[in-house]
Amino acid sequence: MAQHISYFSPGPAKIPDEVLAQVQEQLINFDTTGVSIMELSHRSKDFAKFMDKTEAVVRDLLCVPDNYRVLFMQGGGSGQFAAVPLNLISRTGKADYIVTGSWSSKAAKEAAKYGKVNYVVAKTERYIGVPDRSSWTFDPDASYVYYCANETIEGVEFHDVPEVPKGVPLVCDMSSNYFSKPVDVSKYGLIYGGAQKNIGCAGVTLVIIREDLLGKPQPICPTILDYTIMSKNKSLYNTPPSFAIHVLGEVLAWVKKEGGMAEMERRSVQKSKMIYTIIDNSSGFYSNNIQPRSRSYMNVVFRVGEGGGNEELEKKFLEKAAHQGLLSLKGHRSVGGIRASLYNAITIDDTQRLANFMKNFREENKI
Amino acid sequence: MAQHISYFSPGPAKIPDEVLAQVQEQLINFDTTGVSIMELSHRSKDFAKFMDKTEAVVRDLLCVPDNYRVLFMQGGGSGQFAAVPLNLISRTGKADYIVTGSWSSKAAKEAAKYGKVNYVVAKTERYIGVPDRSSWTFDPDASYVYYCANETIEGVEFHDVPEVPKGVPLVCDMSSNYFSKPVDVSKYGLIYGGAQKNIGCAGVTLVIIREDLLGKPQPICPTILDYTIMSKNKSLYNTPPSFAIHVLGEVLAWVKKEGGMAEMERRSVQKSKMIYTIIDNSSGFYSNNIQPRSRSYMNVVFRVGEGGGNEELEKKFLEKAAHQGLLSLKGHRSVGGIRASLYNAITIDDTQRLANFMKNFREENKI
């Protein structure tokens, strides 16, 4: 029998087994069209039906209000780093960025190509959580306030929607915790995320934008990043990444069947707690330096070895884990250590296997 | 038994049956990694091996010289309409566009956002071929000369590489005839194409660029459209559209196995000739108004009905064709009529079925 694999990759990441089986079965004949979803013309009636159905499940799961548009774009989160200012900064030429990790930092740097960026929280060398609200400084002229809901690399997550000045649109990168919990969309001007963590495979970016924010792109905005044009054309200005949209739809249908947003949140809390508890009860053998209130439910980042981490021991940890089928646990090269990504497709059982491994590894290697 | 379907869609388009079967088989366990290609981390060794292998087949089929880089990007041809000027126009701020159809026209309009565009051939209301070389006017200051090798909507193809002023880089949109014939890459500064016509599914854009053209993007170039950054990062600056790249690699491996570029060209000539011959021998029942020397081997565009086309008859043509499993033959809404797209995955047998249908349809409906 083949070894059971638990794949804790930060993205591209695990897709539910049921969804993979379903996508495989439908690959050659999509929904009785006689052709593959990869072949189906994006100008056909069958395709329009497919897009409507996919949008409907997005709207249903997140209770998207009627005055928001749902867009399927290309270019991933990195594409949105440019698209956001190119479409939204022209009102005042300025924007507020709440930088709490590597991804929001990258987004702020990209935005500075297109306008003036105000850093709401003081720059730090290391990211260890969401700084106290009392330390934030907003620019009263900002066209929008931007933040990243979950910093995949550092393992820092906002567990509440940040309070920002009234009337200023809030923009959020949800790439790594999209559809992992209920979201009050009405609090946002724009939400976006790449699909390859919680909602499918790489190649499609899901954007949800409040209608009144359309219509003001900078003249230099490339058409493929223009929300107004994409919205007018129902995401079919150019050929959309059909297959990736299909997988996204199948993943979300699975999420709905499993119980929707509340159930995904319950599981995420449970799974991350299983790992954080082992870290916290390891007498320093495992360590996580993120403020407890900002610890990510999606990406549990930790070091192995007393005194804040030992690279030799971490190498051994990764090797032994891999030997047991616990894969893709290496931390991002910029922070080192270990990272267990616990997206929706990671089961309680996968997490239990990792927890057991961590307990045994500590017993065998503690000083 | 299920009806045999011949799918003549202009893109997304038919993928070879063998490739679909192969992709389906490998969907859950890619190359013995134990995970799907959709799940595989783009920072893993297995992924690096996969990217190297895919690049190698591109280089092999088109004999790409060593001083050219191969990039896998997102955003399709429409994304490249912006990327080309954003990366290449800064040398002089000007560029030459040879507009021979809807796609090159769109590209020229997008380029005008980023610099001065010179129209090399006089604008016309209808596109009927590649105008005579003697009528072309180049701007001596152009940073590059741009053209579209095959206009999918009108069915206009360049059957030779256009002669342009010496030393000016030639840029070509090959989206709809990529890998349909041998290409002398050394004549180009840059070639690009979306994959969803001849080389796979939507979601990946294949760019081939001469090294010396890197390094001069405009400061406002979004990072995901920046050839220099993409090249430095071997197309892994951000998460690449892995699945679409995988399909592209499988399609090209099939092309190679079938005989490579020379064989694809031989088949394209044969297939398109089968349809053009019926048109030309139909005493005006079928008509194609493109200059014979510019007729596309990929997209055969024609009207049905004496006197240049009859919409009622065309509707009937499409209905009867669909009834026989000959699908997606409707012409683009901007030109009407019929379009048979004969990309690499369309077999001689598919084309023969269409040819037979056309003969019979004429017999039944001619005046």
XYZ file of C-alpha atoms in Angstrom:
734
model
C 0.000 0.000 0.000
C 1.220 3.504 -0.802
C 2.302 5.601 2.153
C -0.282 8.065 3.457
C 0.898 11.579 2.682
C -0.022 14.668 4.678
C 1.026 17.681 2.649
C 1.480 20.803 4.789
C 2.643 23.057 1.953
C 2.076 26.825 2.320
C 0.774 27.137 -1.236
C 0.283 25.606 -3.737
C -1.305 23.433 -1.100
C -3.390 20.341 -0.455
C -6.679 20.095 -2.306
C -9.367 17.887 -0.715
C -9.114 14.284 -1.966
C -12.784 14.262 -2.886
C -12.318 17.350 -5.043
C -9.287 15.900 -6.814
C -11.240 12.738 -7.595
C -14.169 14.773 -8.895
C -11.944 16.993 -11.076
C -10.191 13.924 -12.424
C -13.451 12.222 -13.309
C -14.790 15.298 -15.134
C -11.532 16.168 -16.875
C -12.410 14.833 -20.315
C -16.144 15.476 -20.398
C -17.203 18.521 -18.431
C -20.813 18.592 -17.308
C -21.989 16.546 -20.339
C -20.630 19.117 -22.813
C -18.570 16.400 -24.493
C -15.379 18.458 -24.105
C -12.967 19.253 -21.316
C -13.418 22.391 -19.222
C -9.968 23.272 -20.632
C -11.354 23.156 -24.181
C -14.749 24.760 -23.642
C -15.113 28.110 -25.428
C -15.458 30.980 -22.972
C -18.060 32.495 -25.318
C -20.370 29.463 -25.114
C -23.643 29.192 -23.170
C -22.258 26.274 -21.183
C -19.375 28.446 -20.062
C -21.657 31.285 -18.996
C -23.664 28.794 -16.921
C -20.449 27.514 -15.339
C -19.282 31.044 -14.442
C -22.656 31.921 -12.933
C -22.642 28.773 -10.845
C -19.125 29.462 -9.580
C -19.947 33.041 -8.686
C -23.086 31.845 -6.883
C -21.174 29.574 -4.516
C -18.729 32.406 -3.709
C -21.658 34.725 -2.932
C -23.449 32.090 -0.939
C -20.532 31.112 1.301
C -19.412 34.657 2.118
C -22.920 36.211 2.006
C -21.605 38.749 -0.493
C -23.964 41.767 -0.575
C -25.598 42.730 -3.869
C -23.549 45.907 -4.266
C -20.335 43.899 -4.582
C -18.943 42.384 -7.772
C -17.096 39.077 -7.912
C -14.175 38.949 -10.352
C -11.986 36.070 -11.494
C -8.595 37.440 -12.501
C -5.061 36.277 -13.276
C -1.696 37.153 -11.755
C -2.164 36.023 -8.155
C -1.725 38.164 -5.067
C 1.362 39.764 -6.610
C -0.764 40.992 -9.485
C -3.188 42.534 -7.026
C -0.344 44.361 -5.279
C -0.285 46.520 -8.434
C -3.984 46.312 -9.321
C -5.124 47.764 -5.992
C -3.290 51.106 -6.295
C -3.744 51.218 -10.083
C -7.511 51.104 -9.555
C -8.042 52.745 -6.189
C -5.308 55.255 -5.359
C -6.288 57.949 -7.843
C -8.869 59.587 -5.541
C -6.134 61.277 -3.447
C -2.906 59.731 -4.722
C -2.229 58.321 -1.241
C -2.920 55.098 0.631
C -2.435 53.646 4.118
C -0.663 50.306 4.496
C -0.736 48.297 7.732
C 2.422 46.223 7.319
C 2.562 43.163 9.568
C 4.718 40.784 7.538
C 6.479 40.024 4.276
C 3.406 40.080 2.028
C 1.947 43.385 3.161
C 5.464 44.809 2.947
C 5.745 43.700 -0.676
C 2.317 45.137 -1.415
C 3.301 48.508 0.048
C 6.474 48.596 -2.052
C 4.545 47.842 -5.231
C 1.950 50.508 -4.371
C 4.690 53.118 -4.010
C 5.140 52.872 -7.813
C 1.690 54.405 -8.239
C 1.212 56.817 -5.355
C 2.286 57.882 -1.875
C 2.273 55.120 0.704
C 1.828 55.846 4.395
C 3.022 53.129 6.781
C 0.352 52.948 9.476
C 2.534 51.001 11.904
C 6.224 51.680 12.527
C 8.579 49.524 10.451
C 10.179 46.676 12.425
C 12.985 44.303 11.668
C 10.987 41.253 12.652
C 7.257 40.752 12.506
C 5.804 39.294 15.697
C 2.135 40.201 15.537
C -0.381 42.944 14.941
C 0.858 46.034 16.798
C -1.480 47.693 19.285
C -4.196 49.792 17.672
C -3.081 52.753 19.849
C 0.221 52.931 17.916
C -1.362 53.221 14.443
C -1.113 56.476 12.477
C -3.525 56.965 9.577
C -3.186 59.512 6.801
C -6.480 61.468 6.776
C -6.152 61.718 2.974
C -5.689 58.037 2.222
C -7.693 56.647 -0.693
C -7.873 53.324 1.131
C -6.416 51.352 4.023
C -4.681 48.101 3.113
C -3.779 45.063 5.194
C -2.983 41.378 4.809
C -5.343 39.203 6.866
C -2.825 36.404 7.285
C 0.922 36.633 6.820
C 1.851 33.176 5.553
C 5.594 33.513 6.077
C 5.634 34.760 9.659
C 2.381 33.141 10.805
C 0.659 36.382 11.852
C -3.115 36.656 11.497
C -5.666 39.371 12.193
C -8.452 37.748 14.203
C -10.642 40.845 13.914
C -11.299 43.337 11.166
C -9.022 46.313 11.881
C -10.769 49.517 12.902
C -9.956 52.219 10.405
C -11.138 55.807 9.853
C -14.797 55.935 8.882
C -15.537 56.188 5.192
C -12.097 55.053 4.028
C -12.388 51.819 2.023
C -10.679 48.860 3.643
C -8.707 46.613 1.268
C -7.665 43.145 2.357
C -5.349 40.470 0.984
C -7.017 37.236 2.168
C -4.901 34.932 -0.003
C -3.993 32.630 2.862
C -7.120 32.615 5.015
C -9.834 33.112 2.399
C -12.880 30.983 3.147
C -11.374 29.727 6.398
C -13.951 31.604 8.501
C -17.001 33.851 8.138
C -16.249 37.302 6.717
C -18.417 40.405 7.006
C -17.860 41.552 3.432
C -19.780 44.786 4.046
C -16.858 46.044 6.149
C -14.589 45.992 3.109
C -14.136 47.999 -0.051
C -12.163 45.178 -1.648
C -11.055 41.661 -0.753
C -8.834 39.485 -2.888
C -6.891 36.274 -2.774
C -4.999 33.820 -4.916
C -6.688 30.429 -4.987
C -3.737 28.132 -4.339
C -3.959 27.981 -0.551
C -7.532 27.495 0.661
C -9.645 27.528 -2.473
C -8.002 25.657 -5.307
C -4.974 25.760 -7.544
C -2.690 28.541 -8.759
C -3.804 30.588 -11.743
C -6.928 32.375 -10.570
C -7.344 35.304 -8.195
C -10.733 35.944 -6.630
C -11.601 39.631 -6.174
C -14.671 40.976 -4.388
C -15.141 44.722 -4.868
C -17.783 47.232 -3.819
C -19.368 48.755 -6.916
C -18.767 52.384 -5.997
C -15.004 51.812 -6.138
C -15.140 51.002 -9.836
C -14.614 53.575 -12.538
C -11.448 55.333 -11.406
C -8.465 53.373 -12.727
C -5.236 55.231 -13.474
C -4.790 55.741 -17.240
C -1.676 53.546 -17.098
C -3.546 50.559 -15.650
C -3.000 47.480 -17.847
C -6.393 46.290 -19.058
C -6.003 42.864 -17.493
C -5.632 44.499 -14.060
C -8.519 46.935 -14.570
C -11.390 46.058 -12.213
C -13.811 48.281 -14.105
C -13.243 46.548 -17.431
C -13.175 43.099 -15.820
C -16.445 43.866 -14.055
C -18.170 45.183 -17.193
C -17.155 42.012 -19.008
C -18.093 39.631 -16.184
C -14.440 38.481 -15.995
C -14.522 37.557 -19.683
C -12.701 40.520 -21.205
C -10.020 38.071 -22.225
C -9.857 34.281 -21.955
C -10.188 33.434 -18.265
C -8.142 30.671 -16.599
C -11.050 28.247 -16.961
C -9.543 25.180 -15.372
C -8.392 27.046 -12.255
C -11.858 28.605 -11.921
C -13.380 25.148 -12.231
C -11.197 23.792 -9.418
C -12.060 26.821 -7.268
C -15.759 26.125 -7.795
C -15.361 22.465 -6.879
C -13.374 23.306 -3.741
C -15.996 25.805 -2.605
C -18.807 23.347 -3.290
C -16.931 20.948 -1.029
C -16.546 23.639 1.649
C -20.272 24.242 1.528
C -21.080 20.556 1.794
C -18.744 20.226 4.768
C -20.615 22.927 6.680
C -19.485 26.271 5.287
C -17.561 29.060 6.909
C -18.476 28.405 10.533
C -17.357 24.785 10.264
C -14.090 25.744 8.510
C -13.384 28.174 11.348
C -14.152 25.566 14.002
C -11.741 23.137 12.347
C -9.036 25.766 11.892
C -9.157 26.715 15.561
C -9.027 23.067 16.573
C -6.182 22.124 14.216
C -3.953 25.080 15.030
C -4.587 24.625 18.752
C -3.367 21.014 18.502
C 0.003 22.241 17.262
C 0.339 25.393 19.351
C -0.441 23.342 22.492
C 2.445 21.014 21.750
C 4.726 23.975 21.168
C 3.650 25.683 24.382
C 3.985 22.509 26.450
C 7.397 21.583 25.076
C 9.457 23.465 27.704
C 11.112 25.457 24.946
C 11.991 22.520 22.686
C 9.575 24.043 20.170
C 9.167 27.807 20.045
C 6.879 30.295 18.324
C 7.618 33.974 18.903
C 4.336 35.467 17.639
C 2.129 37.324 20.128
C -0.546 34.813 21.175
C -3.411 37.061 20.056
C -1.976 37.254 16.508
C -1.010 33.629 16.037
C -2.156 32.331 12.679
C -4.712 29.540 12.506
C -3.462 28.793 8.988
C 0.336 28.755 9.211
C 1.914 27.555 12.439
C 5.519 28.708 12.286
C 7.974 27.383 14.840
C 11.596 26.574 15.565
C 12.915 23.254 16.832
C 15.578 23.037 19.530
C 16.076 24.630 22.905
C 17.155 28.266 22.908
C 15.095 29.343 19.919
C 16.026 26.830 17.243
C 18.817 24.590 16.058
C 19.301 24.194 12.317
C 20.800 20.728 12.572
C 17.844 19.527 14.582
C 15.403 21.189 12.197
C 17.002 19.353 9.299
C 16.587 16.104 11.177
C 12.983 17.021 12.010
C 12.191 17.590 8.347
C 13.898 14.383 7.263
C 12.160 12.199 9.817
C 8.814 13.861 9.137
C 9.200 13.280 5.409
C 10.054 9.647 6.110
C 6.626 9.331 7.737
C 4.846 11.070 4.871
C 4.564 14.449 6.606
C 5.703 16.693 3.771
C 6.463 20.299 2.871
C 7.007 21.485 6.456
C 10.070 23.642 5.827
C 9.756 27.271 6.930
C 10.149 30.071 4.415
C 13.804 30.679 3.575
C 13.596 34.217 5.000
C 12.687 33.039 8.516
C 13.892 29.433 8.613
C 12.520 26.769 10.943
C 9.322 24.847 10.396
C 5.939 25.868 9.063
C 2.831 23.704 9.197
C 0.165 25.115 6.920
C -3.258 23.950 8.049
C -5.564 25.128 5.291
C -9.103 23.804 4.853
C -7.987 20.661 3.020
C -5.746 19.551 5.896
C -7.797 17.169 8.019
C -7.890 16.780 11.794
C -6.273 13.416 11.150
C -3.393 14.961 9.180
C -2.896 17.386 12.056
C -3.008 14.583 14.626
C -0.301 12.737 12.718
C 1.885 15.820 12.844
C 1.132 16.357 16.536
C 2.079 12.771 17.342
C 5.256 13.085 15.344
C 6.195 16.292 17.175
C 5.636 14.641 20.578
C 7.776 11.652 19.658
C 10.472 13.773 18.068
C 10.762 15.833 21.222
C 10.990 12.731 23.410
C 13.795 11.393 21.242
C 15.731 14.639 20.948
C 15.213 16.789 24.025
C 18.243 17.548 26.138
C -21.988 4.983 -28.293
C -21.369 8.653 -27.634
C -21.338 10.896 -30.677
C -17.912 11.764 -32.031
C -17.231 15.430 -31.419
C -14.957 17.602 -33.546
C -14.410 20.836 -31.650
C -13.334 23.704 -33.917
C -13.248 26.354 -31.197
C -10.933 29.366 -31.742
C -9.597 29.141 -28.189
C -9.885 27.705 -25.636
C -9.563 24.913 -28.139
C -9.240 21.184 -28.623
C -6.439 19.460 -26.731
C -5.173 16.168 -28.187
C -7.107 13.194 -26.776
C -3.877 11.462 -25.819
C -2.785 14.484 -23.806
C -6.115 14.751 -22.007
C -5.904 11.077 -21.067
C -2.345 11.508 -19.807
C -3.215 14.604 -17.763
C -6.217 12.817 -16.307
C -4.168 9.802 -15.321
C -1.496 11.933 -13.620
C -3.901 14.340 -11.947
C -3.735 12.898 -8.445
C -0.160 11.666 -8.337
C 2.218 13.736 -10.419
C 5.416 12.027 -11.511
C 5.498 9.803 -8.380
C 5.568 12.817 -6.035
C 2.467 11.488 -4.267
C 0.660 14.806 -4.767
C -1.113 16.550 -7.621
C 0.751 18.987 -9.837
C -1.818 21.478 -8.530
C -0.617 20.863 -4.964
C 3.120 20.618 -5.524
C 5.066 23.442 -3.879
C 6.733 25.674 -6.450
C 9.762 25.861 -4.163
C 10.334 22.088 -4.213
C 13.038 20.197 -6.100
C 10.398 18.218 -7.970
C 8.904 21.453 -9.226
C 12.262 22.809 -10.381
C 12.802 19.576 -12.319
C 9.353 19.925 -13.891
C 10.011 23.529 -14.949
C 13.387 22.611 -16.448
C 11.822 19.778 -18.400
C 9.048 22.008 -19.745
C 11.483 24.712 -20.781
C 13.642 22.095 -22.483
C 10.853 20.911 -24.791
C 10.059 24.530 -25.741
C 13.722 25.116 -26.579
C 14.008 21.852 -28.429
C 10.953 22.306 -30.669
C 11.664 25.909 -31.643
C 15.493 25.586 -31.554
C 15.588 28.560 -29.195
C 19.114 30.063 -29.230
C 21.053 30.285 -25.963
C 20.782 34.053 -25.740
C 17.000 33.848 -25.374
C 15.085 33.348 -22.137
C 11.880 31.341 -21.871
C 9.294 32.740 -19.445
C 5.993 31.321 -18.209
C 3.687 34.185 -17.300
C 0.039 34.904 -16.504
C -2.510 37.214 -18.098
C -2.689 35.851 -21.640
C -2.072 37.788 -24.829
C -3.998 40.745 -23.412
C -1.514 40.927 -20.558
C 1.339 41.012 -23.062
C -0.306 43.899 -24.913
C 0.714 45.951 -21.857
C 3.863 44.046 -20.927
C 5.528 44.601 -24.296
C 5.534 48.435 -24.162
C 6.027 48.470 -20.378
C 9.258 46.537 -20.870
C 10.483 47.577 -24.287
C 9.297 51.044 -25.256
C 11.482 53.042 -22.881
C 14.506 53.125 -25.232
C 12.917 55.834 -27.431
C 9.340 56.092 -26.132
C 8.039 55.026 -29.543
C 7.061 51.808 -31.267
C 5.895 50.596 -34.688
C 2.725 48.511 -34.933
C 1.781 46.581 -38.066
C -1.972 46.292 -37.604
C -3.593 43.580 -39.726
C -6.591 42.619 -37.603
C -8.465 42.946 -34.340
C -5.725 41.618 -32.065
C -2.871 43.771 -33.320
C -5.283 46.710 -33.215
C -6.009 46.034 -29.541
C -2.295 45.680 -28.834
C -1.563 49.033 -30.463
C -4.265 50.752 -28.404
C -2.915 49.294 -25.172
C 0.646 50.333 -26.116
C -0.511 53.926 -26.624
C -0.967 54.100 -22.823
C 2.789 53.792 -22.429
C 4.348 55.555 -25.408
C 3.875 56.834 -28.923
C 2.514 54.299 -31.400
C 3.221 54.562 -35.117
C 0.839 52.658 -37.396
C 3.047 51.102 -40.050
C 0.173 50.336 -42.421
C -2.741 52.664 -43.087
C -5.817 52.002 -40.972
C -8.608 50.202 -42.810
C -12.212 49.496 -41.993
C -11.925 45.815 -42.838
C -8.892 43.603 -42.621
C -8.359 41.481 -45.705
C -4.706 40.528 -45.576
C -1.170 41.746 -45.049
C -0.783 44.965 -47.069
C 2.024 45.182 -49.587
C 5.438 45.778 -48.043
C 5.874 48.801 -50.338
C 3.092 50.640 -48.460
C 4.643 50.280 -44.998
C 6.004 53.335 -43.176
C 8.392 52.743 -40.308
C 9.361 55.264 -37.621
C 13.175 55.379 -37.648
C 13.055 55.927 -33.852
C 10.877 52.950 -32.949
C 12.015 50.898 -29.949
C 10.540 47.837 -31.620
C 8.282 46.689 -34.453
C 5.211 44.722 -33.406
C 2.930 42.401 -35.355
C 0.470 39.568 -34.838
C 1.472 36.446 -36.765
C -2.084 35.191 -37.098
C -5.256 37.198 -36.662
C -7.714 34.675 -35.260
C -10.855 36.756 -35.829
C -10.309 37.693 -39.478
C -8.239 34.666 -40.497
C -5.197 36.630 -41.689
C -1.755 35.073 -41.304
C 1.784 36.189 -42.088
C 3.415 33.354 -43.979
C 6.815 35.026 -43.832
C 8.646 36.993 -41.180
C 8.072 40.669 -42.052
C 11.125 42.585 -43.191
C 11.746 45.449 -40.807
C 14.507 48.052 -40.427
C 17.779 46.459 -39.404
C 18.598 46.485 -35.707
C 15.041 47.200 -34.558
C 13.770 44.310 -32.412
C 10.826 42.464 -33.908
C 8.047 41.557 -31.468
C 5.450 38.971 -32.404
C 2.158 37.804 -30.941
C 2.041 34.124 -31.949
C -0.907 33.219 -29.721
C -2.834 31.525 -32.471
C -0.126 29.906 -34.578
C 2.529 29.152 -31.957
C 4.169 25.800 -32.586
C 2.194 25.284 -35.795
C 5.337 25.570 -37.951
C 9.109 26.084 -37.662
C 10.130 29.539 -36.399
C 13.511 31.201 -36.798
C 13.612 32.631 -33.283
C 16.846 34.515 -34.027
C 14.871 36.920 -36.213
C 12.882 38.105 -33.201
C 13.466 40.207 -30.131
C 10.409 38.777 -28.447
C 7.730 36.191 -29.184
C 4.758 35.447 -26.979
C 1.522 33.547 -26.994
C -1.277 32.408 -24.733
C -1.439 28.625 -24.503
C -5.141 28.007 -25.082
C -5.061 27.619 -28.851
C -2.185 25.430 -30.007
C -0.276 24.570 -26.850
C -2.578 23.824 -23.954
C -5.167 25.476 -21.757
C -5.809 29.064 -20.691
C -3.814 30.460 -17.785
C -0.226 30.478 -19.023
C 1.519 32.730 -21.513
C 4.764 31.604 -23.072
C 7.303 34.381 -23.671
C 10.628 34.010 -25.491
C 12.841 37.078 -25.170
C 16.347 37.978 -26.288
C 18.513 38.675 -23.256
C 19.727 42.099 -24.328
C 16.136 43.422 -24.222
C 15.901 42.808 -20.497
C 16.725 45.421 -17.890
C 14.800 48.430 -19.166
C 11.235 48.217 -17.798
C 9.310 51.412 -17.155
C 9.213 52.242 -13.424
C 5.419 51.802 -13.485
C 5.610 48.236 -14.795
C 3.683 45.900 -12.475
C 6.090 43.286 -11.154
C 4.074 40.386 -12.580
C 4.506 41.852 -16.084
C 8.212 42.629 -15.632
C 10.279 40.382 -17.924
C 13.496 41.247 -16.115
C 12.197 40.143 -12.709
C 10.475 37.092 -14.186
C 13.680 36.115 -15.923
C 15.863 36.588 -12.825
C 13.454 34.384 -10.901
C 13.109 31.729 -13.610
C 9.346 32.446 -13.791
C 9.011 31.758 -10.062
C 8.874 35.298 -8.699
C 5.352 34.465 -7.585
C 3.380 31.223 -7.699
C 3.227 30.161 -11.341
C 0.086 28.657 -12.913
C 1.471 25.151 -12.400
C -1.344 23.117 -13.877
C -1.486 25.176 -17.075
C 2.297 24.861 -17.441
C 1.978 21.107 -16.969
C -0.619 20.853 -19.739
C 1.558 22.985 -22.008
C 4.486 20.633 -21.405
C 2.373 17.578 -22.169
C 0.991 19.129 -25.366
C 4.476 20.017 -26.574
C 5.773 16.541 -25.741
C 2.941 15.216 -27.933
C 3.867 17.667 -30.720
C 7.428 16.404 -30.575
C 6.365 12.781 -30.665
C 4.122 13.480 -33.658
C 7.041 14.862 -35.652
C 7.679 18.396 -34.422
C 7.313 21.697 -36.196
C 7.762 20.511 -39.778
C 5.042 17.895 -39.377
C 2.661 20.376 -37.713
C 3.172 22.729 -40.647
C 2.576 19.943 -43.170
C -0.694 19.049 -41.452
C -1.804 22.694 -41.145
C -1.277 23.290 -44.834
C -3.154 20.111 -45.693
C -6.078 20.762 -43.333
C -6.618 24.377 -44.291
C -6.320 23.511 -47.997
C -9.115 20.958 -47.606
C -11.477 23.705 -46.447
C -10.270 26.532 -48.707
C -10.619 24.229 -51.708
C -14.266 23.613 -50.905
C -14.843 27.335 -50.486
C -13.091 28.157 -53.765
C -14.937 25.444 -55.673
C -18.364 26.350 -54.328
C -19.282 28.866 -57.050
C -19.744 31.512 -54.388
C -21.899 29.465 -52.026
C -19.050 29.761 -49.552
C -16.868 32.871 -49.586
C -13.650 34.027 -47.941
C -12.530 37.558 -48.698
C -8.938 37.348 -47.466
C -6.121 37.802 -49.995
C -4.995 34.279 -50.929
C -1.385 34.916 -49.852
C -2.517 35.945 -46.334
C -5.102 33.250 -45.720
C -4.693 31.704 -42.309
C -3.774 28.043 -41.955
C -5.203 28.132 -38.437
C -8.549 29.918 -38.709
C -10.536 29.487 -41.888
C -13.149 32.234 -41.828
C -15.985 32.142 -44.349
C -19.542 33.162 -45.079
C -22.316 30.816 -46.209
C -24.739 31.780 -48.934
C -24.482 33.270 -52.385
C -23.667 36.952 -52.561
C -21.335 37.079 -49.580
C -23.323 35.418 -46.821
C -26.822 34.858 -45.573
C -27.402 34.924 -41.826
C -30.389 32.585 -41.932
C -28.397 30.025 -43.860
C -25.436 30.411 -41.517
C -27.681 29.705 -38.553
C -28.897 26.570 -40.288
C -25.296 25.618 -41.122
C -24.292 25.886 -37.477
C -27.323 23.943 -36.271
C -26.874 21.096 -38.718
C -23.137 20.971 -38.060
C -23.728 20.815 -34.307
C -26.208 18.015 -34.876
C -23.378 16.015 -36.453
C -20.947 16.799 -33.627
C -19.104 19.555 -35.514
C -19.006 22.169 -32.793
C -17.932 25.743 -32.051
C -17.874 26.870 -35.686
C -19.503 30.264 -35.191
C -17.491 33.234 -36.451
C -16.460 36.010 -34.081
C -19.386 38.347 -33.307
C -17.494 41.253 -34.883
C -17.289 39.626 -38.334
C -20.094 37.038 -38.278
C -20.192 33.965 -40.479
C -18.321 30.767 -39.824
C -14.850 30.098 -38.497
C -13.162 26.708 -38.490
C -10.130 26.757 -36.244
C -7.700 24.060 -37.282
C -5.080 24.082 -34.550
C -2.617 21.251 -34.011
C -5.076 19.107 -32.068
C -7.604 19.093 -34.916
C -6.982 15.924 -36.898
C -7.137 15.372 -40.635
C -10.140 13.208 -39.881
C -11.922 16.050 -38.026
C -11.224 18.285 -40.998
C -12.501 15.659 -43.456
C -15.749 15.431 -41.489
C -16.168 19.175 -41.785
C -15.278 19.134 -45.483
C -17.859 16.417 -46.148
C -20.471 18.302 -44.207
C -19.759 21.472 -46.195
C -20.086 19.622 -49.499
C -23.388 18.086 -48.496
C -24.716 21.301 -47.018
C -24.027 23.089 -50.270
C -25.725 20.391 -52.308
C -28.807 20.674 -50.129
C -28.941 24.454 -49.997
C -27.504 25.936 -53.160
C -29.790 27.984 -55.348
